[in-house]
Coordinates of C-alpha atoms and ligand atoms in Angstrom, one line a residue:
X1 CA 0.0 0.0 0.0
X2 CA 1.3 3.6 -1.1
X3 CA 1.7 5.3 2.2
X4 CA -1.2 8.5 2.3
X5 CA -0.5 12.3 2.4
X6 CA 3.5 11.5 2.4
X7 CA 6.0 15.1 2.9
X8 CA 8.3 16.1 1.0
X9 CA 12.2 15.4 2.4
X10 CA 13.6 17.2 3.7
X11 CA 10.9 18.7 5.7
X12 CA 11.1 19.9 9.3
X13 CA 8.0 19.3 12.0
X14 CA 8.2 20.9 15.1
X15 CA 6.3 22.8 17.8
X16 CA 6.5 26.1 18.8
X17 CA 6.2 27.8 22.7
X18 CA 7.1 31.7 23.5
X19 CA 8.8 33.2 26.8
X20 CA 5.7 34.8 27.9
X21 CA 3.5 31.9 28.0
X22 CA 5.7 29.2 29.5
X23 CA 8.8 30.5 31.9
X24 CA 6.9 32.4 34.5
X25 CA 9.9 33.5 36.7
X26 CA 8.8 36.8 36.1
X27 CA 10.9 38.9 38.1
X28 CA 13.6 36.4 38.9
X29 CA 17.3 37.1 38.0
X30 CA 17.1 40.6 37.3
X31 CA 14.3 39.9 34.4
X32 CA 12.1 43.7 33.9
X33 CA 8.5 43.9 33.8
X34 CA 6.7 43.2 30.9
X35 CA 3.6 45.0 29.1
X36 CA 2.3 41.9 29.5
X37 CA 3.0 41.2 33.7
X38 CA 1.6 44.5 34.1
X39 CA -1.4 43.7 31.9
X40 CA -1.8 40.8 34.3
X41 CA -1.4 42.6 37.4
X42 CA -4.0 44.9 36.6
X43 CA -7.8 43.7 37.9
X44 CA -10.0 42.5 35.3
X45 CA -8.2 42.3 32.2
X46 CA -7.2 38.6 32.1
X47 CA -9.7 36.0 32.1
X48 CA -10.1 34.2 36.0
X49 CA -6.9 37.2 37.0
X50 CA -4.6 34.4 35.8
X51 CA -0.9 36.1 35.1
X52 CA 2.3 35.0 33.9
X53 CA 3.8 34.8 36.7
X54 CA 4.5 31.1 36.7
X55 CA 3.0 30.2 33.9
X56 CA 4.8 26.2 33.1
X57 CA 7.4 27.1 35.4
X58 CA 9.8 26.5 32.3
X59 CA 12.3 28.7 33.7
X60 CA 13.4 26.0 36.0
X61 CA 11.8 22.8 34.4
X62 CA 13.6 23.6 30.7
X63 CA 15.9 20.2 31.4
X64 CA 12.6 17.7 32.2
X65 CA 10.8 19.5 29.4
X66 CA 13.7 19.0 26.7
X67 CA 13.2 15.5 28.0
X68 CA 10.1 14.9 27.2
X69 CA 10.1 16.7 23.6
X70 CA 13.0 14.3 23.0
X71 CA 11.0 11.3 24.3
X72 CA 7.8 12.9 22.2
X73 CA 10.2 12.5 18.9
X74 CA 10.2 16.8 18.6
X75 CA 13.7 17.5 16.7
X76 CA 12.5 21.2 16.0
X77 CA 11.3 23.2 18.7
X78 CA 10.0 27.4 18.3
X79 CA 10.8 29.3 21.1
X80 CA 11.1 32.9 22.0
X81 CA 13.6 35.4 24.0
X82 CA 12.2 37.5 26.7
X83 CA 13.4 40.8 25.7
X84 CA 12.9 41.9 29.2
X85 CA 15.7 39.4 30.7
X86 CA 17.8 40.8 28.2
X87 CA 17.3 44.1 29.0
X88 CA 14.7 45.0 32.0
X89 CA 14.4 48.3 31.0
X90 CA 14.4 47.8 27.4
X91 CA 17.6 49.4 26.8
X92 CA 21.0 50.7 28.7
X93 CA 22.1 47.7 31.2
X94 CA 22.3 44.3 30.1
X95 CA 21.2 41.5 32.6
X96 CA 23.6 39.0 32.1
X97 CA 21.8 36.5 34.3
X98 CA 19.0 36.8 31.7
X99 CA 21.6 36.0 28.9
X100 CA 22.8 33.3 30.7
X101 CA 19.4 31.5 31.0
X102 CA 19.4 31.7 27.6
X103 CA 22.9 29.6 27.0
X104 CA 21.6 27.0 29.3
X105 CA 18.2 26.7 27.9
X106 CA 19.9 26.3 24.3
X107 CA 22.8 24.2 25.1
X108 CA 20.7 21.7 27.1
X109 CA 18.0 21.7 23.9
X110 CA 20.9 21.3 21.8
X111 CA 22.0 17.8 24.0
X112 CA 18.5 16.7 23.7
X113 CA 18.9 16.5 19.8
X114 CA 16.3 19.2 19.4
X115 CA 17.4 22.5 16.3
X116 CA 16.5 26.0 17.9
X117 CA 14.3 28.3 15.8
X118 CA 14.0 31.3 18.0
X119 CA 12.0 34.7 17.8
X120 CA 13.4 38.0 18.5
X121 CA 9.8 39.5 19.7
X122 CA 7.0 37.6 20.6
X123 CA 5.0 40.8 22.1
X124 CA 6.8 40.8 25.6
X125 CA 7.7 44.4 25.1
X126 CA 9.4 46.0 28.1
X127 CA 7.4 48.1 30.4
X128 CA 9.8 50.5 30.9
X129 CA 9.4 51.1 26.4
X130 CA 6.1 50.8 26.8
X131 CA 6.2 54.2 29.7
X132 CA 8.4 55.7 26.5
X133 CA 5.6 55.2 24.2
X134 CA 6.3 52.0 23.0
X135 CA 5.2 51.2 19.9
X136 CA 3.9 54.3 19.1
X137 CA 7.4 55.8 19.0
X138 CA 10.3 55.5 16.6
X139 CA 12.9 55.2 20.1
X140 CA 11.3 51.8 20.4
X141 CA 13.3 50.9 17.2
X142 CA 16.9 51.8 18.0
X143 CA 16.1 49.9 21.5
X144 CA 14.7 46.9 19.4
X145 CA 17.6 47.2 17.0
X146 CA 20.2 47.1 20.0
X147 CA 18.3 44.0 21.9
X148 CA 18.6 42.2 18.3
X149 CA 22.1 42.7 17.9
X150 CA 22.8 41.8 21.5
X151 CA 21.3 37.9 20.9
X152 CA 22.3 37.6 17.8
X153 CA 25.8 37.7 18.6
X154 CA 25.0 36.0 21.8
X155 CA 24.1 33.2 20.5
X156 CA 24.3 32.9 16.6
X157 CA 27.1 30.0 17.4
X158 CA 24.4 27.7 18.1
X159 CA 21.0 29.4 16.3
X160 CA 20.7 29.3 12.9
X161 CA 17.3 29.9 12.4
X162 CA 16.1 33.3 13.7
X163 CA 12.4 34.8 13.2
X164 CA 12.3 38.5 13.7
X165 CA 8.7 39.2 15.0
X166 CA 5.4 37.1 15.9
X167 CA 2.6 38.4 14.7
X168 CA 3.0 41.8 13.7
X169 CA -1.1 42.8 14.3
X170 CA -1.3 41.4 17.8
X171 CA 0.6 43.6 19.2
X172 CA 0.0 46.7 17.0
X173 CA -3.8 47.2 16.4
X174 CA -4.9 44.5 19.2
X175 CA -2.9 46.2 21.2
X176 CA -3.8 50.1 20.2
X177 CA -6.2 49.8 18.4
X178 CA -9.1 48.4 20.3
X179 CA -8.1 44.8 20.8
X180 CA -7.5 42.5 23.9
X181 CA -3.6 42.5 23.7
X182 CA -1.4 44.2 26.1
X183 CA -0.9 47.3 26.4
X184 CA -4.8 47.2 25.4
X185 CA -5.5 50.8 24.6
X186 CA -8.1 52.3 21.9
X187 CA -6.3 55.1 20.0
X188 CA -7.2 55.5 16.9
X189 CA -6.4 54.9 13.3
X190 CA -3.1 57.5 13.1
X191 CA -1.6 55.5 16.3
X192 CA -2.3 52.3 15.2
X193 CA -0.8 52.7 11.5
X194 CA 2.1 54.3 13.4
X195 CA 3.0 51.1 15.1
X196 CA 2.6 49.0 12.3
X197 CA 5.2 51.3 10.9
X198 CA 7.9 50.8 13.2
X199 CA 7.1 47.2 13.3
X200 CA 7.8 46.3 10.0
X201 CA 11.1 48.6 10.5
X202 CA 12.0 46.2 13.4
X203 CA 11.4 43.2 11.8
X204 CA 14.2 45.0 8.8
X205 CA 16.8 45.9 11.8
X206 CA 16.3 42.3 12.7
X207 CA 17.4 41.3 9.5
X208 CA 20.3 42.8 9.5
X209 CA 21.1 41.8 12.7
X210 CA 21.2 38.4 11.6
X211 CA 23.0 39.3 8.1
X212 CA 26.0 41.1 10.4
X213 CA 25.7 39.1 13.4
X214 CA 24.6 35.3 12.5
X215 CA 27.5 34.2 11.2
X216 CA 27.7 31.3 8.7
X217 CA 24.3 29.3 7.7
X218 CA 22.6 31.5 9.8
X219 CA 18.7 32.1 8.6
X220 CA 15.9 34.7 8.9
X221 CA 12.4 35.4 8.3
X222 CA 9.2 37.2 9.7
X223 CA 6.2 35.2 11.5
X224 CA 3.4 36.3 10.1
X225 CA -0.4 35.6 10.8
X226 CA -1.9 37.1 7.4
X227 CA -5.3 37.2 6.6
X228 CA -6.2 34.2 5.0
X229 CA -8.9 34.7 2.0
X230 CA -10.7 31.4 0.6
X231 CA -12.8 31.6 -2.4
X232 CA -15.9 30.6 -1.5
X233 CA -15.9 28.5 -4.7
X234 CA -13.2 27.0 -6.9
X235 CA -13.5 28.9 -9.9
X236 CA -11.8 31.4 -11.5
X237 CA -13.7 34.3 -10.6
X238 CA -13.7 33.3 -6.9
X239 CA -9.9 32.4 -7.0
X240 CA -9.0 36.1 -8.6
X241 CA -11.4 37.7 -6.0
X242 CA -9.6 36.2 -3.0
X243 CA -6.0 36.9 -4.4
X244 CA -7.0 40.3 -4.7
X245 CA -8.4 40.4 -1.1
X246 CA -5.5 39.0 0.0
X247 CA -3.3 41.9 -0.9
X248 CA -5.7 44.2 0.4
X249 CA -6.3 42.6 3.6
X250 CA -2.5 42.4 4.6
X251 CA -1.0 45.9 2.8
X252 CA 0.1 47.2 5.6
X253 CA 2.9 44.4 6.3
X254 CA 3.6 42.2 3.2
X255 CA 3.6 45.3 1.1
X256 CA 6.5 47.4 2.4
X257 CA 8.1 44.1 3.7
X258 CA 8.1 42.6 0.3
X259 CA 7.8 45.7 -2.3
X260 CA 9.5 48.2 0.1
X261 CA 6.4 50.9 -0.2
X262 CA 3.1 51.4 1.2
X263 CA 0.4 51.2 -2.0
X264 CA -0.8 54.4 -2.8
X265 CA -4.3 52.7 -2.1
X266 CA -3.4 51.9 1.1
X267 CA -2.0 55.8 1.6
X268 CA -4.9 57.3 0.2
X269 CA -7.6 55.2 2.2
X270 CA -5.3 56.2 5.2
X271 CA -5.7 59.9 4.5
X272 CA -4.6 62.2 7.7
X273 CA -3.6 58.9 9.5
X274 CA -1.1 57.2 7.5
X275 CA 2.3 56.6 9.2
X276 CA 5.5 58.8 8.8
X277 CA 8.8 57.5 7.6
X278 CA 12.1 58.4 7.5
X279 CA 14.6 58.2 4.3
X280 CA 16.2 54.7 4.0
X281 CA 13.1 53.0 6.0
X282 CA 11.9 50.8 3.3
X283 CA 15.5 49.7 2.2
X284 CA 15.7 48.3 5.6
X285 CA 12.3 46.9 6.0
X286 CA 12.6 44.9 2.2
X287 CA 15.8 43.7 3.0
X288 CA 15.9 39.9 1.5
X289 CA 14.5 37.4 4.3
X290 CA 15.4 33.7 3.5
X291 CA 11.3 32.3 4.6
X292 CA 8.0 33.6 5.6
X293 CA 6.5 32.3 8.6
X294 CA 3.1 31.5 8.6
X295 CA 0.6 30.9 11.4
X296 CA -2.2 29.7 10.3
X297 CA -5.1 28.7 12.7
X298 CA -8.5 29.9 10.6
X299 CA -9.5 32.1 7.4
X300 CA -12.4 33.9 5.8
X301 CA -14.4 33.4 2.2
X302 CA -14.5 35.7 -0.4
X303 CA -16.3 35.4 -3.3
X304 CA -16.1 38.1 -6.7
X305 CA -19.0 40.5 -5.9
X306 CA -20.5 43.2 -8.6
X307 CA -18.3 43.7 -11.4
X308 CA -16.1 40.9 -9.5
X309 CA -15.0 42.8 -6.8
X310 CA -13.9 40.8 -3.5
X311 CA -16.9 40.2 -1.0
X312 CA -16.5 38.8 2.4
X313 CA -19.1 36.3 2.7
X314 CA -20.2 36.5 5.9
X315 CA -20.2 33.2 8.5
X316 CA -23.4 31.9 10.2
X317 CA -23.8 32.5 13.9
X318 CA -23.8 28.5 13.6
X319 CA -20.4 27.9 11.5
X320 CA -17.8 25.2 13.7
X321 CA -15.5 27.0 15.8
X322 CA -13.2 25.8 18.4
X323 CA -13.4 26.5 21.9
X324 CA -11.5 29.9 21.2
X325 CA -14.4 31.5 19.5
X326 CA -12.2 33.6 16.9
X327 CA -11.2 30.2 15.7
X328 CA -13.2 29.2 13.5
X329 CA -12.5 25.9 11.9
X330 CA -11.5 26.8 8.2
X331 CA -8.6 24.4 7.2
X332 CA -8.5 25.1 3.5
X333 CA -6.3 28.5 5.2
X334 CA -3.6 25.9 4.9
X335 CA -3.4 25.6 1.2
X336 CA -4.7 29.2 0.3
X337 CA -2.5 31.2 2.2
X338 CA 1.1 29.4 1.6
X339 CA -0.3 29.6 -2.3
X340 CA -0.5 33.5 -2.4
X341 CA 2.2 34.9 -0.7
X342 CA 3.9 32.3 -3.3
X343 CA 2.3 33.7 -6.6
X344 CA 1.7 37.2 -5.3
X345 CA 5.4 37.5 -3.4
X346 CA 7.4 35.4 -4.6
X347 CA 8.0 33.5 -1.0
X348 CA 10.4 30.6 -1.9
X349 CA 10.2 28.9 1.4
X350 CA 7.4 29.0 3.5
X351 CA 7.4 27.8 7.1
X352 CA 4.1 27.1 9.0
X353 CA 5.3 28.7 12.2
X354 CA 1.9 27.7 14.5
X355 CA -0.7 25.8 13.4
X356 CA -3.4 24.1 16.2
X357 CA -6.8 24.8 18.0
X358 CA -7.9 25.8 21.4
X359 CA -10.1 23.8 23.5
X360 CA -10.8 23.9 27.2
X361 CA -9.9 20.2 28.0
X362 CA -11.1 18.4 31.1
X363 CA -8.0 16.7 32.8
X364 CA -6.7 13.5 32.1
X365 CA -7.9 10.4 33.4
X366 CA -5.7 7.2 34.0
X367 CA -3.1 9.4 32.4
X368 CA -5.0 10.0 29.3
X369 CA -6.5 12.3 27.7
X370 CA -8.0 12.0 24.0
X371 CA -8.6 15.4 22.6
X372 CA -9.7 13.9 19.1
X373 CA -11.2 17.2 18.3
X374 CA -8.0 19.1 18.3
X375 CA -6.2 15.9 17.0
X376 CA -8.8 16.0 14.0
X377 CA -8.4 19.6 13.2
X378 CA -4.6 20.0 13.1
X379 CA -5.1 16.5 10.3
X380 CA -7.5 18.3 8.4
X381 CA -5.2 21.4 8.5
X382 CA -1.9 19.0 7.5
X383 CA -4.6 17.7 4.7
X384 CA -5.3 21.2 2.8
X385 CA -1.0 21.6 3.4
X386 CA -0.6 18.8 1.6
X387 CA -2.2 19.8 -0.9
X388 CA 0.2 22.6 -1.0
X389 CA 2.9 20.6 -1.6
X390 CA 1.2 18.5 -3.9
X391 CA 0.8 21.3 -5.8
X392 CA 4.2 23.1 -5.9
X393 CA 3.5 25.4 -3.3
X394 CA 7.0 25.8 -1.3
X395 CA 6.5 24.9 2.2
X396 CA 9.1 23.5 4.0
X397 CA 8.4 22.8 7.2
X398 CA 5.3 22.8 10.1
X399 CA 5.0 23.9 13.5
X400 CA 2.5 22.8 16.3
X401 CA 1.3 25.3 18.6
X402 CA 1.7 24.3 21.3
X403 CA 4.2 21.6 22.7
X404 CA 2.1 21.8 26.1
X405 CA -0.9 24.2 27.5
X406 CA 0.2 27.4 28.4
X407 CA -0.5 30.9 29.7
X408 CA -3.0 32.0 26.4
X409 CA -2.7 36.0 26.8
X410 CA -5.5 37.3 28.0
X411 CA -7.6 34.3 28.0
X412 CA -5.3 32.7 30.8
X413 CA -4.7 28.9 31.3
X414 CA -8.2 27.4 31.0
X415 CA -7.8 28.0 26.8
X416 CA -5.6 25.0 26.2
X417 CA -3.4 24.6 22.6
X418 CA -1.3 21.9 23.7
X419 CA -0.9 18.7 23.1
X420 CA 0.8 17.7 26.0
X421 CA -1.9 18.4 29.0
X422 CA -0.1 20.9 31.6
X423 CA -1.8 20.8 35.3
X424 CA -1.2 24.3 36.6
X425 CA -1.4 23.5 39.9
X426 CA 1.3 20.4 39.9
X427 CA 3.2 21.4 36.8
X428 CA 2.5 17.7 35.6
X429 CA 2.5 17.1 31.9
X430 CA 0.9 14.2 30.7
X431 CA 0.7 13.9 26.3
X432 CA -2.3 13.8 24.8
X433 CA -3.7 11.8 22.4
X434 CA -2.6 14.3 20.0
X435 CA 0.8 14.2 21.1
X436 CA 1.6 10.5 20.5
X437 CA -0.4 10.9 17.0
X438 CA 1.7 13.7 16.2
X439 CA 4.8 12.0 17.3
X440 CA 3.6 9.2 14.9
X441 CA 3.6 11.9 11.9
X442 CA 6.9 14.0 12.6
X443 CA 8.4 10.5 12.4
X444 CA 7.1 8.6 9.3
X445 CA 6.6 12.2 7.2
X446 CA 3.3 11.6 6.3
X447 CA -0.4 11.5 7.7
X448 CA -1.4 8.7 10.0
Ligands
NOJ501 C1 -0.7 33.0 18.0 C2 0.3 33.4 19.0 O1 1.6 33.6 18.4 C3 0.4 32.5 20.2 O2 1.2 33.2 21.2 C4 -0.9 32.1 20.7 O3 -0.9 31.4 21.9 C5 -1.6 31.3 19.6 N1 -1.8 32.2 18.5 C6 -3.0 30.8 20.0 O4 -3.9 31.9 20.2

């Protein structure tokens, strides 16, 4: 028998955590607040007043964690640096205990067998920034360009593969703009455009961090969680509306990343509030990256309209979604999205950087725990990636998110994406069914 849905080889599976989520150990060894501790510390804003204080207690459980990746068959693993233990006030003084933490944590993943991919940013801006203005002000770049230098040469011996930023919107306009991200503040259009701005410019300086820094073989990319547009049917007429929604949906960051401009759409619809920019911006922001990341969790349908203009269709009030309600179950994300920032970008090498589903799972019994609903979504997703590759579409590789439940921003612990069970309380981890299936596929490169 022909084994089903088999992967391309080389290709590299692996699951993906960030500092925030997982360490706690929020003020040990020297480490500065976070936007996101203080977010925590302040009443009402995080579901049940959870915080990330402790979070996995990963900080000093790393070693029995490595462990159990390596037992799990993960040979790839997707972490994050707290900029905060780098430098606790963002800038100035660096905490070398922090920067030790970090040699530990990637020499002993480095005995366990398992390759580093690590993000610069994975929104645990400083507080002390944040008090400057933090994303809203162009100081937050020289101090971001600094901290990327800084762990590039710390540790560019041993990481190879560096992503600049995670999730450039999450911590721009859910953050400013009216979302339920840290430093969760409504401001406006003009603000919000303004951080996207200096975003993009850090995710450039991270580049060339990397490029001056790295040293040989060393690798770099964005994380990106576009807006994924399905045609609501396979035809041409659907197909051209959703490319073109595509590109609108995501100007602001694939544009200026990719083209080195802002559309003159995008200006004009911004009017008054578009961002300012200084000479020699977009030659920094388009320099070459060697992947996109992609996380991909849902997407919307878009079918051509009058004169075949994109249309949003609308979802019922009934359509599937996970327990996270913005998650709505929309696997074919996983073929469309890798496909158009290949034809409309030019990506050559396209890395699913998180990829899972949220449910609030009851605790193991007996030591088990079969989550077949999250096990069945992430299949479905690897399905419609599949067909990706089937089709030409350059992905190289796919990360799980998450390795185990974890501190989920402002929905706190009870929203679980792992798929090995964490029990706050205890700290015990016990796999899920989706963890031994996955193990099953990272190892046979292919669908089981
Ligand atoms: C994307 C984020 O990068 C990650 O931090 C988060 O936990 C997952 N989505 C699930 O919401």
């Amino acid at each position: 028998m022909k084994p089903a849905y088999p992967f391309p080889k080389p290709f590299v599976w692996g699951v993906a955590m960030a500092a925030t989520q997982i360490e706690g150990a929020a003020t040990k060894d020297g480490k500065g607040e976070s936007i996101w501790d203080r977010m925590g510390a302040t009443p009402g804003k995080i579901h049940n007043h959870d915080t990330p204080a402790v979070a996995c207690d990963h900080y000093h459980r790393y070693k029995s964690d490595f462990a159990l990746m390596k037992k799990l068959g993960v040979k790839n693993y997707r972490l994050s640096i707290a900029w905060p233990r780098i430098y606790p006030q963002g800038r100035g003084a660096v905490n070398q205990k922090g920067v030790d933490f970090y040699h530990r944590l990637i020499d002993s993943m480095l005995e366990h067998g398992i390759t580093p991919w690590v993000t610069m940013f994975h929104w645990d801006l400083p507080q002390a920034l944040e008090d400057e203005g933090g994303w809203r002000v162009r100081g937050v770049t020289e101090a971001f360009s600094t901290y990327a230098d800084t762990i590039v040469r710390a540790y560019g011996d041993r990481v190879k593969n560096w992503i600049t930023l995670n999730e450039i919107i999450c911590f721009t306009k859910m953050g400013y703009g009216g979302g339920d991200k840290a430093p969760n503040t409504n401001e406006g259009d003009r603000v919000v455009n303004q951080t996207y701005h200096h975003a993009v410019l850090c995710h450039g300086l991270g580049v060339r961090a990397v490029r001056e820094y790295g040293g040989r073989g060393a690798r770099v990319g964005l994380t990106d969680n576009s807006n994924i547009t399905i045609p609501l049917m396979e035809t041409p007429q659907d197909i051209a509306a959703a490319k073109q929604a595509f590109v609108q949906e995501n100007t602001r960051i694939l544009e200026p990343i990719y083209r080195g401009r802002y559309t003159t759409e995008y200006l004009r619809s911004a009017g008054a509030n578009r961002p300012t920019w200084e000479k020699g911006d977009f030659d920094l922001i388009s320099l070459p990256t060697d992947f996109l990341g992609m996380n991909i969790y849902t997407g919307f349908y878009v079918r051509a309209g009058r004169r075949n203009a994109p249309e949003i269709v609308p979802l019922t009030p009934n359509y599937p979604r996970a327990d996270a309600p913005w998650l709505y179950l929309v696997p074919e994300a996983m073929y469309w999205g890798p496909r158009w920032v290949n034809e409309i970008y030019g990506v050559k090498s396209i890395y699913i950087t998180e990829n899972g589903a949220g449910y609030d799972d009851e605790p193991p019994v007996k030591g088990e725990l079969f989550d077949i609903h999250r096990r069945n979504y992430v299949r479905t997703c690897l399905k419609e990636l599949h067909r990706a590759v089937t089709d030409k579409v350059p992905v190289k590789g796919y990360f799980l998110w998450s390795f185990m439940d974890n501190f989920e921003w402002q929905d706190g612990y009870s929203r679980r994406f792992g798929v090995v069970y964490n029990d706050f309380t205890t700290q015990r981890r016990t796999p899920k069914l989706s963890a031994h299936w996955y193990q099953k596929v990272m190892k046979e490169n292919r669908l089981i």
